[in-house]
mmCIF file of C-alpha atoms and ligand atoms in Angstrom:
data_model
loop_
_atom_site.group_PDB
_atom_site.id
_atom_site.type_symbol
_atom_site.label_atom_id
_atom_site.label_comp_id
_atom_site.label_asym_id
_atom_site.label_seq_id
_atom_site.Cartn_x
_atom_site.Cartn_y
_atom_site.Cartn_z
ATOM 1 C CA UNK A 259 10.260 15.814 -13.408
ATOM 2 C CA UNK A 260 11.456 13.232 -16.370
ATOM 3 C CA UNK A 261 12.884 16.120 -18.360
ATOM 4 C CA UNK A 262 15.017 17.474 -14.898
ATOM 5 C CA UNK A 263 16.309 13.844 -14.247
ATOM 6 C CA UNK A 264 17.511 13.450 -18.152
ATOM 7 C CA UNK A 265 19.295 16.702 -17.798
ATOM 8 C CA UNK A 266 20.874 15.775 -14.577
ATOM 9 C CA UNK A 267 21.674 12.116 -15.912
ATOM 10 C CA UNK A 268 23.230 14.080 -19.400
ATOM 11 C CA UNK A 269 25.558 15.808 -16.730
ATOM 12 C CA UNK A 270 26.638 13.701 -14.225
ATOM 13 C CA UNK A 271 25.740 10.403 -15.653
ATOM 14 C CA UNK A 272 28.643 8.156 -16.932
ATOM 15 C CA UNK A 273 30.936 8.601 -13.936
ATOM 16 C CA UNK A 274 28.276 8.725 -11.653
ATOM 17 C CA UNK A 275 26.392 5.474 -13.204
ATOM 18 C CA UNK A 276 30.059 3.576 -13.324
ATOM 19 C CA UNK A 277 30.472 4.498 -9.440
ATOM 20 C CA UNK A 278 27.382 3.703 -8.463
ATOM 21 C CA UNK A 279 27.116 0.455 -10.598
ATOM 22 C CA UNK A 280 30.354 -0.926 -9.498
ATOM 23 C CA UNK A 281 29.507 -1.117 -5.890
ATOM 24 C CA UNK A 282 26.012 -2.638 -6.573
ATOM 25 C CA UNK A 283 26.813 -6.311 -5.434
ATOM 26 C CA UNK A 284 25.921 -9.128 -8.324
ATOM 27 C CA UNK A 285 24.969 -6.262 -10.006
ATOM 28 C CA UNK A 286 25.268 -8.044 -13.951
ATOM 29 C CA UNK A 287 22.782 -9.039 -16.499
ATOM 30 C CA UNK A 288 21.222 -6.379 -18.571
ATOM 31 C CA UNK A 289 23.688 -3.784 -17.325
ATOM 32 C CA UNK A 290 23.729 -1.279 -19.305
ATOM 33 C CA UNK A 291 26.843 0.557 -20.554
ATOM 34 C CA UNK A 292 25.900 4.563 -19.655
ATOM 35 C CA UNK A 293 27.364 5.902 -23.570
ATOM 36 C CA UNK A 294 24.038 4.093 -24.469
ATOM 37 C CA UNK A 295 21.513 5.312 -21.556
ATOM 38 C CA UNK A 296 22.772 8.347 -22.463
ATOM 39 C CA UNK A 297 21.969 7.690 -26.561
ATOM 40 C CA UNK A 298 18.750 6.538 -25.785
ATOM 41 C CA UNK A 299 15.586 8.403 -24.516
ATOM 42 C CA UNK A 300 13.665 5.637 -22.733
ATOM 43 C CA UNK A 301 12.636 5.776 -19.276
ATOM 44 C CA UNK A 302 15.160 3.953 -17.149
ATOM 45 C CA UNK A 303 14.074 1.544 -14.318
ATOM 46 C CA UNK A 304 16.169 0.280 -11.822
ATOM 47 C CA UNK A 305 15.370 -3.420 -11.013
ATOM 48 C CA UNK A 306 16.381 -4.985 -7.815
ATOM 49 C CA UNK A 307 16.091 -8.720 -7.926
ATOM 50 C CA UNK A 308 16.410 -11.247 -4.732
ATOM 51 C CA UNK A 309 19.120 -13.753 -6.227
ATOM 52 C CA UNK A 310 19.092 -16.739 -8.691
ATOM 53 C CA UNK A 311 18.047 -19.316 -6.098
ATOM 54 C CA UNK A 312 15.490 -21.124 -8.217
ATOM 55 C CA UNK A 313 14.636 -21.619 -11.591
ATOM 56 C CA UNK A 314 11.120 -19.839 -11.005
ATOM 57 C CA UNK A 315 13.470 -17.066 -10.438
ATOM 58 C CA UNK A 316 15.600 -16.955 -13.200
ATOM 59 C CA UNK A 317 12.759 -16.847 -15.469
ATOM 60 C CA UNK A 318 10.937 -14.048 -13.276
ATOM 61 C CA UNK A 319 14.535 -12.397 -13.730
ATOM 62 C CA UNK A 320 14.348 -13.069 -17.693
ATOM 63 C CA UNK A 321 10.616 -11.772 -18.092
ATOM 64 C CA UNK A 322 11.446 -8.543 -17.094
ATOM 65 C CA UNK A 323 14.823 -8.418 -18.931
ATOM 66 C CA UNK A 324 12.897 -9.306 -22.237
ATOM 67 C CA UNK A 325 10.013 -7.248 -21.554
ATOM 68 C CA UNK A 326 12.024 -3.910 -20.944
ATOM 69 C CA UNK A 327 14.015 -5.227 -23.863
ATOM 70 C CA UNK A 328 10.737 -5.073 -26.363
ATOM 71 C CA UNK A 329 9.813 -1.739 -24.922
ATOM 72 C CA UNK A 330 13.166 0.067 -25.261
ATOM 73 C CA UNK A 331 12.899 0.879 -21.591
ATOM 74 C CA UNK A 332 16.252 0.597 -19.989
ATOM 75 C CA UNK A 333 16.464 -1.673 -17.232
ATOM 76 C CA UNK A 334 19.443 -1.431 -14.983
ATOM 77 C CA UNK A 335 19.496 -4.811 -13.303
ATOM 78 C CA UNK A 336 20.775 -5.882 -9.422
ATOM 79 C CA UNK A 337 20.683 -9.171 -7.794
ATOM 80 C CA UNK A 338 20.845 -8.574 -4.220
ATOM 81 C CA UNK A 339 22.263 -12.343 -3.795
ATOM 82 C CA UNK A 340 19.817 -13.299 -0.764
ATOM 83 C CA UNK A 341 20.762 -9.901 0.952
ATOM 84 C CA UNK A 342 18.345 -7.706 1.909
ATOM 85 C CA UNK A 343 21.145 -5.226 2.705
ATOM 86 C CA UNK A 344 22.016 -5.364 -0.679
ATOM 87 C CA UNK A 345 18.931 -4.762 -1.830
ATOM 88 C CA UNK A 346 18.723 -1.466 0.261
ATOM 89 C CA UNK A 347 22.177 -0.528 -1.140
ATOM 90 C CA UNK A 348 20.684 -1.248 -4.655
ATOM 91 C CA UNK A 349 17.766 1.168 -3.992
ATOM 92 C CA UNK A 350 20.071 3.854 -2.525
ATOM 93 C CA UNK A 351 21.948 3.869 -6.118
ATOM 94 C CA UNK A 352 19.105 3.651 -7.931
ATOM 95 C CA UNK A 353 17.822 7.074 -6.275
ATOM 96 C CA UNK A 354 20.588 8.884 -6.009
ATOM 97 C CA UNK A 355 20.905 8.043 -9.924
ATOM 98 C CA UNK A 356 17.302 9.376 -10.363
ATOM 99 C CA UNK A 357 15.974 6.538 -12.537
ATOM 100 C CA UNK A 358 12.683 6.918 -13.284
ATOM 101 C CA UNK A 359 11.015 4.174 -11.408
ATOM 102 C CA UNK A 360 12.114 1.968 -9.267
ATOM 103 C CA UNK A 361 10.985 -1.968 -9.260
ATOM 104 C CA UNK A 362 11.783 -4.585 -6.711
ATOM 105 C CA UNK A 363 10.970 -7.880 -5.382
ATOM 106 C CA UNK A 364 11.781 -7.583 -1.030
ATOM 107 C CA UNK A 365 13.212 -10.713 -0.224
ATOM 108 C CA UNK A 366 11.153 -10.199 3.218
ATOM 109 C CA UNK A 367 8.885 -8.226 4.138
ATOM 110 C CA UNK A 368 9.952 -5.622 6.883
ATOM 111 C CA UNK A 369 12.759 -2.992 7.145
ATOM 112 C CA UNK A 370 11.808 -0.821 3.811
ATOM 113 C CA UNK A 371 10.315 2.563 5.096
ATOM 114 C CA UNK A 372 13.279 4.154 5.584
ATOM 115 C CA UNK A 373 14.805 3.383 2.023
ATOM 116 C CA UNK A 374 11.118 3.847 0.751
ATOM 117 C CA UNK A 375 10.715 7.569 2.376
ATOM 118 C CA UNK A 376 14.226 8.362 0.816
ATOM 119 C CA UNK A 377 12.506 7.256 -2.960
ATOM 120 C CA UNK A 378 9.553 9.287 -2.298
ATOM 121 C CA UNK A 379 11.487 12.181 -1.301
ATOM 122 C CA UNK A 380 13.696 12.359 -4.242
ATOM 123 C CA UNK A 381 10.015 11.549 -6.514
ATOM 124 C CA UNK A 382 10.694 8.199 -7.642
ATOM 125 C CA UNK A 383 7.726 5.609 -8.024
ATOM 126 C CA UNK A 384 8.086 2.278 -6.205
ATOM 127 C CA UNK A 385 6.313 -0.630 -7.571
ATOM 128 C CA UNK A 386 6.586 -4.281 -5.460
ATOM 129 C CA UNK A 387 6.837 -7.268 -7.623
ATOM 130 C CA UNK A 388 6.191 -10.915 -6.697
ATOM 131 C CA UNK A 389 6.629 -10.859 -2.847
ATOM 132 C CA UNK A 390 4.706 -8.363 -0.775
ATOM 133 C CA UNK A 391 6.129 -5.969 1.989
ATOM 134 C CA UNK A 392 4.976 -4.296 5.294
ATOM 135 C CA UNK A 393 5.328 -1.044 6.065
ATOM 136 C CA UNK A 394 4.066 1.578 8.251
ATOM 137 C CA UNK A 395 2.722 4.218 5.459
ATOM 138 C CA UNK A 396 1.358 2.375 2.372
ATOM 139 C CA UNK A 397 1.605 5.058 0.401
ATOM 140 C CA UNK A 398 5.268 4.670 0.054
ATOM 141 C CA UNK A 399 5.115 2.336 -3.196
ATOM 142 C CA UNK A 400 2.958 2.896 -5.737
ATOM 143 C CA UNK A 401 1.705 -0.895 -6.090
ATOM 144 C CA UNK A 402 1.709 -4.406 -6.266
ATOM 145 C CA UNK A 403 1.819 -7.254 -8.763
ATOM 146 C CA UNK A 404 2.640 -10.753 -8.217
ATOM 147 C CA UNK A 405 1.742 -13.844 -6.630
ATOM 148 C CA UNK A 406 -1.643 -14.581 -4.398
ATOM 149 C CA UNK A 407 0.398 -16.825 -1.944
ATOM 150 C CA UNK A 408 -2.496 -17.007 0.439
ATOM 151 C CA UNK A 409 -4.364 -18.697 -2.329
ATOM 152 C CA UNK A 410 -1.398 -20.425 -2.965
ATOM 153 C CA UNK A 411 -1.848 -21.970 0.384
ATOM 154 C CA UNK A 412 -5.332 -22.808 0.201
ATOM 155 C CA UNK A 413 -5.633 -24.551 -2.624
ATOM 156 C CA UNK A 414 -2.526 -27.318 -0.432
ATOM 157 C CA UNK A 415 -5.024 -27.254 2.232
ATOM 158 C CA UNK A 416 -8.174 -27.701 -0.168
ATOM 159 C CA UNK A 417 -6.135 -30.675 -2.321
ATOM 160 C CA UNK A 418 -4.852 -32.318 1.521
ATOM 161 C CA UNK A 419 -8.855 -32.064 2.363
ATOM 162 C CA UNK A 420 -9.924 -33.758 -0.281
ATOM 163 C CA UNK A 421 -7.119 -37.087 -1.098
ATOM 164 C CA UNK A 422 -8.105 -37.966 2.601
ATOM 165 C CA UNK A 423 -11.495 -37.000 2.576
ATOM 166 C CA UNK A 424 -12.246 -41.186 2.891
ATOM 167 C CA UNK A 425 -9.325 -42.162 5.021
ATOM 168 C CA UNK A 426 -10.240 -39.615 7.770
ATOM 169 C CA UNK A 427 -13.584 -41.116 8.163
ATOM 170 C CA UNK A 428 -11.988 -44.203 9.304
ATOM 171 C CA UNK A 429 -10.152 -41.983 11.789
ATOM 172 C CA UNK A 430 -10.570 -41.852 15.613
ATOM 173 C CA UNK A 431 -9.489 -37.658 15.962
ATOM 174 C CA UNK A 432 -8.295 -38.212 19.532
ATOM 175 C CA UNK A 433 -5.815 -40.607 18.914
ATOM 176 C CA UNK A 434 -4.999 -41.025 15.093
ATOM 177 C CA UNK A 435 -3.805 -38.528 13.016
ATOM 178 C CA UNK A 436 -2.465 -37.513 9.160
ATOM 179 C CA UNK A 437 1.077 -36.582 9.459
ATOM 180 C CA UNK A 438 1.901 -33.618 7.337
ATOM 181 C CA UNK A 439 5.623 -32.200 6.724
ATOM 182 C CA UNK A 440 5.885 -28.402 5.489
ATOM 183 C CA UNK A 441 9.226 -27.472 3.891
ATOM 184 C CA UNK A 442 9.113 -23.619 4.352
ATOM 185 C CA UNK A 443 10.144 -21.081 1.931
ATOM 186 C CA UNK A 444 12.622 -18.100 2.876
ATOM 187 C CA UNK A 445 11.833 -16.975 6.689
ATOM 188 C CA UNK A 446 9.979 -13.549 6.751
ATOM 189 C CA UNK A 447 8.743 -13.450 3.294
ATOM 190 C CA UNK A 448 5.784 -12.766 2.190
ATOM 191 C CA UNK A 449 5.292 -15.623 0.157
ATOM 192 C CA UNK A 450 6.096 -18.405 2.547
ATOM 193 C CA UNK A 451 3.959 -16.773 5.199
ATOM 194 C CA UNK A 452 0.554 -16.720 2.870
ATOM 195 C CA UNK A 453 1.638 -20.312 2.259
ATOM 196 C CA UNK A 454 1.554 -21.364 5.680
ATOM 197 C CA UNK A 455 -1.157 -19.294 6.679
ATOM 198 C CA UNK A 456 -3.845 -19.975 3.844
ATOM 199 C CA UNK A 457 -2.970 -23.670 4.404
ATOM 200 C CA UNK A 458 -3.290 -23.788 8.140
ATOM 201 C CA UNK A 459 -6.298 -21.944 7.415
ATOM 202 C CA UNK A 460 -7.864 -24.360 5.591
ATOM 203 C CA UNK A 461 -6.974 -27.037 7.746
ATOM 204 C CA UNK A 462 -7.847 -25.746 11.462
ATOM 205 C CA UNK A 463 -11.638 -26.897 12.136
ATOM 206 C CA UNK A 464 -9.834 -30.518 11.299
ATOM 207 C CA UNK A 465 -8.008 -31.725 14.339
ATOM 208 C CA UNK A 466 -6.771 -34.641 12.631
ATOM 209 C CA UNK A 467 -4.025 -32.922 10.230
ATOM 210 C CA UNK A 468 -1.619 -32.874 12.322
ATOM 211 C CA UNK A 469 1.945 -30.455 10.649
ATOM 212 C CA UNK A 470 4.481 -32.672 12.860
ATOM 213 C CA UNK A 471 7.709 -30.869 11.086
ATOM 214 C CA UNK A 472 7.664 -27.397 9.464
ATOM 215 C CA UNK A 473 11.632 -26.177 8.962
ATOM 216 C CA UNK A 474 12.608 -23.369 6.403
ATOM 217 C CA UNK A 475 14.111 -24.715 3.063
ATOM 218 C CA UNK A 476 14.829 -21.322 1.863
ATOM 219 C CA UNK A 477 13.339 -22.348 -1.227
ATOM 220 C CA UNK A 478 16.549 -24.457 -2.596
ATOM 221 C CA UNK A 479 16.884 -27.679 -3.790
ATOM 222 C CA UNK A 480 20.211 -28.374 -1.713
ATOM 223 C CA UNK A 481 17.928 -27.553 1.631
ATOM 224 C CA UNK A 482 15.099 -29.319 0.449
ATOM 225 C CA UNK A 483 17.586 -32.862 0.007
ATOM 226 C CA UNK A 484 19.089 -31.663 3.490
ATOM 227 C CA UNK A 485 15.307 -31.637 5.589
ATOM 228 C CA UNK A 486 14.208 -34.484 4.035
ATOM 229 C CA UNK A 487 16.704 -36.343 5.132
ATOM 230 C CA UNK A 488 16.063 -35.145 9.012
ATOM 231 C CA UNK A 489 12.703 -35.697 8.634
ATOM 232 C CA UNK A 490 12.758 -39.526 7.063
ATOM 233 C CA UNK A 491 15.215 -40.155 9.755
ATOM 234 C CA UNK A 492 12.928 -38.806 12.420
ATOM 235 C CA UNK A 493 9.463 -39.974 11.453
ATOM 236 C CA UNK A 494 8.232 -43.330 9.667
ATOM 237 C CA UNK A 495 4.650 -42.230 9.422
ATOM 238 C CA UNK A 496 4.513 -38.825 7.567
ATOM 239 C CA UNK A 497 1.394 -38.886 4.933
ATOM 240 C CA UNK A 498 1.983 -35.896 3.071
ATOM 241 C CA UNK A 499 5.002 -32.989 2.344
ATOM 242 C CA UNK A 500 3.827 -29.469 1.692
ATOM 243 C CA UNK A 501 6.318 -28.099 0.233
ATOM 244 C CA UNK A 502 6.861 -24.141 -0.946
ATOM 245 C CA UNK A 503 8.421 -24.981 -3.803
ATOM 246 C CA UNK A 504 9.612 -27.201 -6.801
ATOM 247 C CA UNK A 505 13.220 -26.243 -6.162
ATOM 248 C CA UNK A 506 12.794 -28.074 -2.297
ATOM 249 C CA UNK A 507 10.504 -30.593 -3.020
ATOM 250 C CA UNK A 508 12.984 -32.331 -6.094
ATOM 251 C CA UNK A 509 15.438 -32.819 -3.064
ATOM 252 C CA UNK A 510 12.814 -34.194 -1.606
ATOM 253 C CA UNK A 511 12.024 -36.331 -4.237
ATOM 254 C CA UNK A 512 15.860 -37.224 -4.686
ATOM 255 C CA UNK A 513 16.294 -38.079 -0.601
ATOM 256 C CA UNK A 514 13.274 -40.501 -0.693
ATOM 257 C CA UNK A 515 14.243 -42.125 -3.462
ATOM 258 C CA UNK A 516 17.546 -43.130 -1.762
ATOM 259 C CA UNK A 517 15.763 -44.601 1.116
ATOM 260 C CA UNK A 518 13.462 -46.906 -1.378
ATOM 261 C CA UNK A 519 11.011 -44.522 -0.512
ATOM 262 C CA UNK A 520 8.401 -43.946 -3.644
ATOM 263 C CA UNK A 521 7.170 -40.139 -3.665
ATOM 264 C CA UNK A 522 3.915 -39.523 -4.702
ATOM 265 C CA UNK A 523 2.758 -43.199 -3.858
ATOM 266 C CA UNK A 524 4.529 -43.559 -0.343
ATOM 267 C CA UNK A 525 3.693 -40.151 0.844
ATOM 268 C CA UNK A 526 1.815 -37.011 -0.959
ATOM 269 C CA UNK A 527 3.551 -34.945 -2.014
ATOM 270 C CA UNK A 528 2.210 -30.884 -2.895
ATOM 271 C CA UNK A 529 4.431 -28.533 -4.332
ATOM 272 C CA UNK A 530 4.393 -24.986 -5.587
ATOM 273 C CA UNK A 531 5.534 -23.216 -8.568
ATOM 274 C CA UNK A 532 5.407 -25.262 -11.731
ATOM 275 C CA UNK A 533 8.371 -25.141 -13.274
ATOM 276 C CA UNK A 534 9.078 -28.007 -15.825
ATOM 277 C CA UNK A 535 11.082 -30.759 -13.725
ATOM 278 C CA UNK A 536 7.862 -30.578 -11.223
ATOM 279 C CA UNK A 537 5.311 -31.150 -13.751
ATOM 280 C CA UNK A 538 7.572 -34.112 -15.547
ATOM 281 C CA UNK A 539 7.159 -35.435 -11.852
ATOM 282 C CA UNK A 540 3.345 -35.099 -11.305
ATOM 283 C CA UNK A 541 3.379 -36.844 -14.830
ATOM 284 C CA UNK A 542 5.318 -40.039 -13.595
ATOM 285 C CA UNK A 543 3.508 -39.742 -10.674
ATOM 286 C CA UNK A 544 6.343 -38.847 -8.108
ATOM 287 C CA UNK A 545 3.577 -35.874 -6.914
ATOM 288 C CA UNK A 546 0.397 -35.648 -6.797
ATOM 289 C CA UNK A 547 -0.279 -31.864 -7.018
ATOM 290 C CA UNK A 548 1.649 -28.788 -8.499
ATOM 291 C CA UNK A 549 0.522 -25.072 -7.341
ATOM 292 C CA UNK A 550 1.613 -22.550 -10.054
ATOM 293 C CA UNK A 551 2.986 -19.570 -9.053
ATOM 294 C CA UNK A 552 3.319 -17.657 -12.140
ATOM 295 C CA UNK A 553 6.662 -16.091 -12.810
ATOM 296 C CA UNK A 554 6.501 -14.497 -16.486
ATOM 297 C CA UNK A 555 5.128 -10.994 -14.973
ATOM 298 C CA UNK A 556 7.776 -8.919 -16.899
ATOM 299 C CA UNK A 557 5.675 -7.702 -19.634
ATOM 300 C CA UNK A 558 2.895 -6.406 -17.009
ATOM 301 C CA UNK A 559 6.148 -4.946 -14.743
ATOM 302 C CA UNK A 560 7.425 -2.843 -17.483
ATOM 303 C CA UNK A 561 3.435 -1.336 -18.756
ATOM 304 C CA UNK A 562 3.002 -0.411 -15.088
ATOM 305 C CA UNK A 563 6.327 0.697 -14.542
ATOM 306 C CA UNK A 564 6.024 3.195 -17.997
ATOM 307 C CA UNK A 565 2.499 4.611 -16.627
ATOM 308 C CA UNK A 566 4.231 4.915 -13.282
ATOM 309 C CA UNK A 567 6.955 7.472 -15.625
ATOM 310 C CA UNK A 568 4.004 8.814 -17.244
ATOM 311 C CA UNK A 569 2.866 10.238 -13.720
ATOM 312 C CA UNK A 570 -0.136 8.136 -14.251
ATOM 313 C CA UNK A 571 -1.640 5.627 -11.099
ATOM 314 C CA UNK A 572 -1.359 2.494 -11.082
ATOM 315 C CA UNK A 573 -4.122 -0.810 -9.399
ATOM 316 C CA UNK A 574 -2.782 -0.962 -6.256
ATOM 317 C CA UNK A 575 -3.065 -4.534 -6.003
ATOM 318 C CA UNK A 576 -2.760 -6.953 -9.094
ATOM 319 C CA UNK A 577 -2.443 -10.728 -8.914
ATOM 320 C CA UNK A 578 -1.044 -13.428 -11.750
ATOM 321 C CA UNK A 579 -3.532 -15.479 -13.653
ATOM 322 C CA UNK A 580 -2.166 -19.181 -12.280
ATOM 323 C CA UNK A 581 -3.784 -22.768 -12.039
ATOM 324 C CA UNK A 582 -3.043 -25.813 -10.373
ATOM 325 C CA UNK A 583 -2.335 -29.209 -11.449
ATOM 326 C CA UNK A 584 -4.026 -32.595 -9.810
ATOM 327 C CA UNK A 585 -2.771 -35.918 -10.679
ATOM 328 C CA UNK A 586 -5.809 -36.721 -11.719
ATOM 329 C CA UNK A 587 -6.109 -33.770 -14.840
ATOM 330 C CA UNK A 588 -5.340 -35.207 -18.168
ATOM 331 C CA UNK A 589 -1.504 -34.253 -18.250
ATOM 332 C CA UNK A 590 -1.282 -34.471 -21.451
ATOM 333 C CA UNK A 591 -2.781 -31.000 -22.087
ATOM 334 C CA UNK A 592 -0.253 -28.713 -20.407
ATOM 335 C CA UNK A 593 2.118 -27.003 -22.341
ATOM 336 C CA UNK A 594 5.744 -26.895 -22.121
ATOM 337 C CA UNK A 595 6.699 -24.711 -19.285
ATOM 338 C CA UNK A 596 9.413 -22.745 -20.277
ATOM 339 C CA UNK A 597 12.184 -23.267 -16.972
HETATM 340 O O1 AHR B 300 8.725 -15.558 -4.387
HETATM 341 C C1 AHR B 300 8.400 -16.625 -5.209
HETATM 342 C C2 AHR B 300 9.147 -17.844 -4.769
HETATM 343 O O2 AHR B 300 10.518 -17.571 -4.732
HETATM 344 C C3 AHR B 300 8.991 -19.046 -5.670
HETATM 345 O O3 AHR B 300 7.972 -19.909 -5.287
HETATM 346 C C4 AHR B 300 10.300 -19.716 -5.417
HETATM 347 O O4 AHR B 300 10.600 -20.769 -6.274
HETATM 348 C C5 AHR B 300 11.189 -18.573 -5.468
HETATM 349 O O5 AHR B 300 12.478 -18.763 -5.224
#
């Protein structure tokens, strides 16, 4: 199957590849020129990213750029700039240019079988990357690797549990209550969904946590500044902000601090993710725990994606080593982050 694509890609590749390529929306970094897929005999992969809406997500993005990089496999890059659409389109090229395997994060999870069915009809391996997707057949991708968002979730619920563990004692259920504010990822995704549920999970048998605001952030700082404004206007009694991500909760940060509010001391404040600027924050304590959801897959992306070329199977499900950060951890001890 390899050896039919290469021919086909040896005859019809450069002005197919330019056409395709051209109308792939934000399709840019890595692209490769096709005089050099042609030269080279790696397996090509065809890589459809969500956007750049976070720094978690430019490094995911870089990962797999290096890693394919290191491995001489030729990764031909498209950021689907929030779209799903776009994403579709993206696969669409990506099949009718017969790469060899295809690997893509959904930005939600439902509306892939169709697209999927058309990869598995013209033989191309699917493997799901960092958010998770529904569909009717699961045989229609090959596997997934990425975050355990449900976890994710958990562990908020498990760290809310525990800093009021002595508070709530003190607390008459039927008529006080700790206020919590959830700052939602990207509606429909996988990843904000396991977040909410593996927190609400955690917190149900406890009547007393009461989630008083929960609005979608889409996972950007500008949204994150925006809600927490609304929400410090509307409510002078929230204890804690569960937020999806560092991007969201550093607007957060930035609105309270306008109001003379202090994060981390005024109100809790959970985030996920990790990235640098959140850990500098848990570190002057501005919040009080940091979730990491590990974005430096790409090496593990490109060894599946080469035994997916090889015709050999893949785990079906693989999750990230990641940890989590209290306030109370000595600080000092975790390495530089990297973005
Ligand atoms: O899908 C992973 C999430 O998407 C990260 O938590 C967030 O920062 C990103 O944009």
């Amino acid at each position: 199957m390899v050896l039919i694509r290469k021919k086909f890609r040896k005859q019809f590749g450069i002005i197919i590849f330019m056409i395709l390529i051209s109308s792939l929306i934000g399709c840019s970094a890595q692209k490769k020129d096709a005089s050099q897929i042609e030269k080279d005999d790696g397996i090509i992969v065809g890589f459809s990213q969500i956007g750049a809406e976070s720094a978690w997500r430019t490094c995911n993005t870089r990962s797999v750029q290096d890693a394919a990089a290191e491995r001489g496999v030729q990764l031909v890059y498209a950021n689907a700039e929030q779209k799903q659409e776009n994403q579709i389109k993206a696969l669409r090229s990506f099949i009718a240019y017969q790469v060899d395997v295809i690997v893509f994060v959904p930005i939600v999870t439902d509306g892939w079988d169709n697209v999927l069915q058309e990869a598995r009809d013209a033989g191309i391996p699917v493997l799901v990357t960092d958010r998770k997707i529904d569909v009717e057949d699961q045989s229609l991708y090959a596997g997934f690797i990425g975050t355990d968002s449900l976890k994710e979730g958990r562990n908020a619920g498990l760290f809310v549990l525990d800093t009021f563990e002595h508070k709530r004692e003190q607390l008459d259920p039927a008529k006080d209550h700790i206020n919590i504010v959830e700052l939602f990822g990207t509606e429909g995704s996988s990843v904000a969904l396991g977040r909410a549920e593996g927190f609400r999970e955690v917190l149900k048998s406890h009547p007393e946590y009461r989630i008083v605001y929960s609005k979608s952030g889409d996972f950007l700082r500008s949204k994150g500044y925006e809600l927490a404004v609304e929400f410090l206007e509307m409510y002078d009694d929230i204890d804690v902000i569960y937020s999806h991500n560092d991007g969201m909760t550093l607007g957060v940060i930035e609105a309270m601090e306008e109001r003379g509010l202090r994060p981390g001391k005024d109100i809790v404040i959970i985030t996920i993710d990790a990235q640098q600027a959140a850990i500098d924050a848990l570190r002057e304590g501005k919040v009080n725990c940091v979730i990491e959801c590990n974005p430096k897959t790409g090496p593990e992306i490109i060894k599946l994606a080469e035994k997916l070329a090889a015709g050999e199977s893949i785990p079906r499900l693989q999750y990230v080593h990641e940890q989590v950060f209290y306030e109370t951890d000595d600080l000092s001890l975790i390495e530089p982050r990297g973005y």
